[in-house]
One Martini backbone bead per residue (centre of mass of N, CA, C, O) as a GRO file, in nm:
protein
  160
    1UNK     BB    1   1.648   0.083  -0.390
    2UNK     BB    2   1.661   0.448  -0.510
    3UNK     BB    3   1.567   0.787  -0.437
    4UNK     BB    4   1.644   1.121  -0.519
    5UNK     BB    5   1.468   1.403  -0.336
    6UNK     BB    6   1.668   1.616  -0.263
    7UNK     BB    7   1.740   1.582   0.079
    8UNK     BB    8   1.517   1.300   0.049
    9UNK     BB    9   1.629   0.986   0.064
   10UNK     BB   10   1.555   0.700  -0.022
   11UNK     BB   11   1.427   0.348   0.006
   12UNK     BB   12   1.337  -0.008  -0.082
   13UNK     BB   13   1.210  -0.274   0.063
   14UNK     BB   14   1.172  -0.586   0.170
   15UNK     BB   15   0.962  -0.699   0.439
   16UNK     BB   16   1.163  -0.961   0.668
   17UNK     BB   17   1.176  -0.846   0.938
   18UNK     BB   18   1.065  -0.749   1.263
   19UNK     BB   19   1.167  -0.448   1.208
   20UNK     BB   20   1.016  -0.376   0.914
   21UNK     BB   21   0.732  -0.475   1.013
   22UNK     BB   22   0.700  -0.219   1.234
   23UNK     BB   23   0.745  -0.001   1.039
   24UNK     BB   24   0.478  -0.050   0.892
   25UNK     BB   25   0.300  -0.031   1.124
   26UNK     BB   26   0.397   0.261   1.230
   27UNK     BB   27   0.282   0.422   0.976
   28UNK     BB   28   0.015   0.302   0.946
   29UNK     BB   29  -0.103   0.392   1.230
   30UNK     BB   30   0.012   0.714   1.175
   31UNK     BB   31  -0.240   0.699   0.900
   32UNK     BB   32  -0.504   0.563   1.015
   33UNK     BB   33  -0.543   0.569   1.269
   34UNK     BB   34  -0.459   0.913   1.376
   35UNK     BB   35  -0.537   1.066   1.113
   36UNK     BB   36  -0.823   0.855   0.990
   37UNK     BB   37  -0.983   0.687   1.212
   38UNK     BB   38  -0.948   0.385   1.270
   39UNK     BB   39  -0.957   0.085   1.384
   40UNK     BB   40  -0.696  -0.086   1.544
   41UNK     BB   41  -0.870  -0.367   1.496
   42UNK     BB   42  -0.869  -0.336   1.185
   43UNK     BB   43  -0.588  -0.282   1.050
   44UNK     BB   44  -0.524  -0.518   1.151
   45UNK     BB   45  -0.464  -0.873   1.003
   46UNK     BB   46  -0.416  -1.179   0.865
   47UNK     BB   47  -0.274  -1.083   0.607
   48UNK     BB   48  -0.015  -0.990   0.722
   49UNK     BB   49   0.146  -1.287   0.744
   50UNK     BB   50   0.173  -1.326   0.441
   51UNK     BB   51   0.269  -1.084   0.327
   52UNK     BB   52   0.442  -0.813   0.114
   53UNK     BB   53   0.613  -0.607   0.247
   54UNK     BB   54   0.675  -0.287   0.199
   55UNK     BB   55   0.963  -0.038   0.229
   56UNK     BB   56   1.028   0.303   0.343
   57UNK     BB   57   1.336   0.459   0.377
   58UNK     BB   58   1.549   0.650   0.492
   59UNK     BB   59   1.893   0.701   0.571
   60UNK     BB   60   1.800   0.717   0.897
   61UNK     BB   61   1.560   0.468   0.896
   62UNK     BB   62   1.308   0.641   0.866
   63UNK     BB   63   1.004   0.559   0.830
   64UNK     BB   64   0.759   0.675   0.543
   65UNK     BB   65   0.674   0.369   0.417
   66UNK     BB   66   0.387   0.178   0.281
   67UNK     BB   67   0.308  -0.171   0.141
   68UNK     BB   68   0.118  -0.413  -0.002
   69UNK     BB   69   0.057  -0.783  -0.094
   70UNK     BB   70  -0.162  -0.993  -0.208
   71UNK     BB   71  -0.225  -1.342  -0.270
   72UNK     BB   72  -0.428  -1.599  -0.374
   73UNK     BB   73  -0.604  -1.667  -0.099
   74UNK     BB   74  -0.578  -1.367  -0.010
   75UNK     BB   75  -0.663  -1.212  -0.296
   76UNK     BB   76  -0.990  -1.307  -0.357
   77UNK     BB   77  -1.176  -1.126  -0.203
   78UNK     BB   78  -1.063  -0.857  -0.370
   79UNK     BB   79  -1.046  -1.005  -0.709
   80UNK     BB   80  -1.284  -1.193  -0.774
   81UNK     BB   81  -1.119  -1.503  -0.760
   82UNK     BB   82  -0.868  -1.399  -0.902
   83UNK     BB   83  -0.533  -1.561  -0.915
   84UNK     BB   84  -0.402  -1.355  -1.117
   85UNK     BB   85  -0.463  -1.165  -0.882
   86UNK     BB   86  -0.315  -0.856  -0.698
   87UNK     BB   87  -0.340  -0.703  -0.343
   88UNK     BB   88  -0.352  -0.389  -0.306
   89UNK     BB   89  -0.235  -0.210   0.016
   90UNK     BB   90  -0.169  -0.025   0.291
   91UNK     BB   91  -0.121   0.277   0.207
   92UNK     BB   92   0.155   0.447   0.326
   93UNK     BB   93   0.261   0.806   0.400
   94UNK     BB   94   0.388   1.026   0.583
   95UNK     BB   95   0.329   1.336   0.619
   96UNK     BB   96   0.687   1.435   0.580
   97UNK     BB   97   0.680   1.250   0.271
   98UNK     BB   98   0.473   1.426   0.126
   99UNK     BB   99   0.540   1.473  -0.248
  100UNK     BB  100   0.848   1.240  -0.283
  101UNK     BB  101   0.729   0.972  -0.458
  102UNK     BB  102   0.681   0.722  -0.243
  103UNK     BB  103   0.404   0.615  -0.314
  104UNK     BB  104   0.478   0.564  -0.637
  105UNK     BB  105   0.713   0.354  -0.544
  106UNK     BB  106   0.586   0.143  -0.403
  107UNK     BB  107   0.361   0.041  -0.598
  108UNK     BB  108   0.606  -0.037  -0.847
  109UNK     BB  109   0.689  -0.240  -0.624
  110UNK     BB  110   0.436  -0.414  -0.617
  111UNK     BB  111   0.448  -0.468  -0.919
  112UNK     BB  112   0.724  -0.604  -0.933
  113UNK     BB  113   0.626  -0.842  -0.712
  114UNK     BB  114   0.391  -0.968  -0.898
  115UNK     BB  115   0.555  -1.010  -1.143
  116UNK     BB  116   0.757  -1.215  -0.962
  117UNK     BB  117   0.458  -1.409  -0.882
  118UNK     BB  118   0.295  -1.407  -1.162
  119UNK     BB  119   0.134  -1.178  -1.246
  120UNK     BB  120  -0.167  -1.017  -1.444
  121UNK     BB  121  -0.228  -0.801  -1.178
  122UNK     BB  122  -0.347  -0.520  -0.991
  123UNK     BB  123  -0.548  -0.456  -0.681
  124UNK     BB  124  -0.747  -0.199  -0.536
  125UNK     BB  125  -0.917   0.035  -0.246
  126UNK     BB  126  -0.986   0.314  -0.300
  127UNK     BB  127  -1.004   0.642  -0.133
  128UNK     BB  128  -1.155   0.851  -0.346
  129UNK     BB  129  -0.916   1.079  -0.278
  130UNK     BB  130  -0.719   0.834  -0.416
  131UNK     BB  131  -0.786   0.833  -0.748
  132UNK     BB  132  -0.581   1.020  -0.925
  133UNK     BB  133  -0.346   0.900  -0.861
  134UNK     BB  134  -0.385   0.588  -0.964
  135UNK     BB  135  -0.440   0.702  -1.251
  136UNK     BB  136  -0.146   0.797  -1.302
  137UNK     BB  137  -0.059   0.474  -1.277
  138UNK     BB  138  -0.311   0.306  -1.451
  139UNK     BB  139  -0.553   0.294  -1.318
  140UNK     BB  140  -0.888   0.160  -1.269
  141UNK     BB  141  -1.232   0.205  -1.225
  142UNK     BB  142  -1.476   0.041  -1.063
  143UNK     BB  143  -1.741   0.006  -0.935
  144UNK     BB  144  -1.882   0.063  -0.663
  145UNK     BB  145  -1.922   0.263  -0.400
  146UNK     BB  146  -1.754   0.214  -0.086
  147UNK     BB  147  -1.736   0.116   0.224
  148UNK     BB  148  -1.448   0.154   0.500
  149UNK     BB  149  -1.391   0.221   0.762
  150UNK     BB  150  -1.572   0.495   0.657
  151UNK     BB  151  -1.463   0.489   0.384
  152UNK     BB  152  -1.448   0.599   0.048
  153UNK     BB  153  -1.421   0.361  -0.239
  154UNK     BB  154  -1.249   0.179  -0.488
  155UNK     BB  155  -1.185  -0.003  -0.725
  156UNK     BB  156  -0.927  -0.143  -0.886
  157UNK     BB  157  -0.713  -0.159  -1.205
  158UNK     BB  158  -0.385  -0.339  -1.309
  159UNK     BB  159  -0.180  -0.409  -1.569
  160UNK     BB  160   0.109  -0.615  -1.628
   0.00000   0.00000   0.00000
């Protein structure tokens, strides 16, 4: 998968390398932990080792952007244990990535992992002021709001 905007170019592929997987460690450090104050104790967790995680980067391997998708019985506890959805998280994009679509295309990649291993929708936990974003690709949201991390989020969903 490949995408040109301006003069930056970017891929996306599922992280199965310790060097991919590295790398999206890398990103989300540097947007959760570093820029939202998470607690890096937190950030990581054992969802990481099962997770589908995918990656963006640069024409010049530079990682932009990552997330996951939990399914099964990681995905249980997130999607209301309903196990025909998939549980799309850990959504980060690099400071000097955004605004070139790199977001709305990671989304697409989980949805499109997600359609590969059969569900019929994926849930996320978005964070209140990244509720836009996601109602423009689809998603809605329910249930009330809630912290995580300190931060106010709120669940969606969106049928596949």
């Amino acid at each position: 998968m490949s995408a040109d905007h301006g003069a930056e170019q970017h891929t996306l592929r599922i992280a199965e390398d310790p060097a991919d997987l590295e790398a999206c460690f890398a990103v989300r450090k540097e947007v959760f932990v570093r820029e939202q104050g998470v607690d890096e104790a937190i950030e990581y967790d054992e969802y990481d080792a099962v997770a589908v995680h995918v990656l963006a980067v640069r024409a010049d391997g530079v990682p932009l952007g990552t997330g996951r998708l939990l399914t099964g019985a990681a995905a249980v506890a997130k999607t209301g244990a309903d196990t025909s959805v998939g549980s799309l998280g850990r959504l980060a994009v690099s400071r000097e990535a955004r605004g070139l679509g790199i977001g709305a295309a990671l989304v697409r990649a989980i949805e499109d992992a997600a359609r590969a291993r059969g569900l019929a929708a994926v849930d996320l936990h978005a964070q209140t002021q990244a509720l836009g974003f996601y109602e423009r690709l689809g998603y809605e949201a329910y249930g009330p709001e809630f912290p995580d991390a300190g931060i106010p989020h709120r669940s969606m969903r969106r049928a596949l």
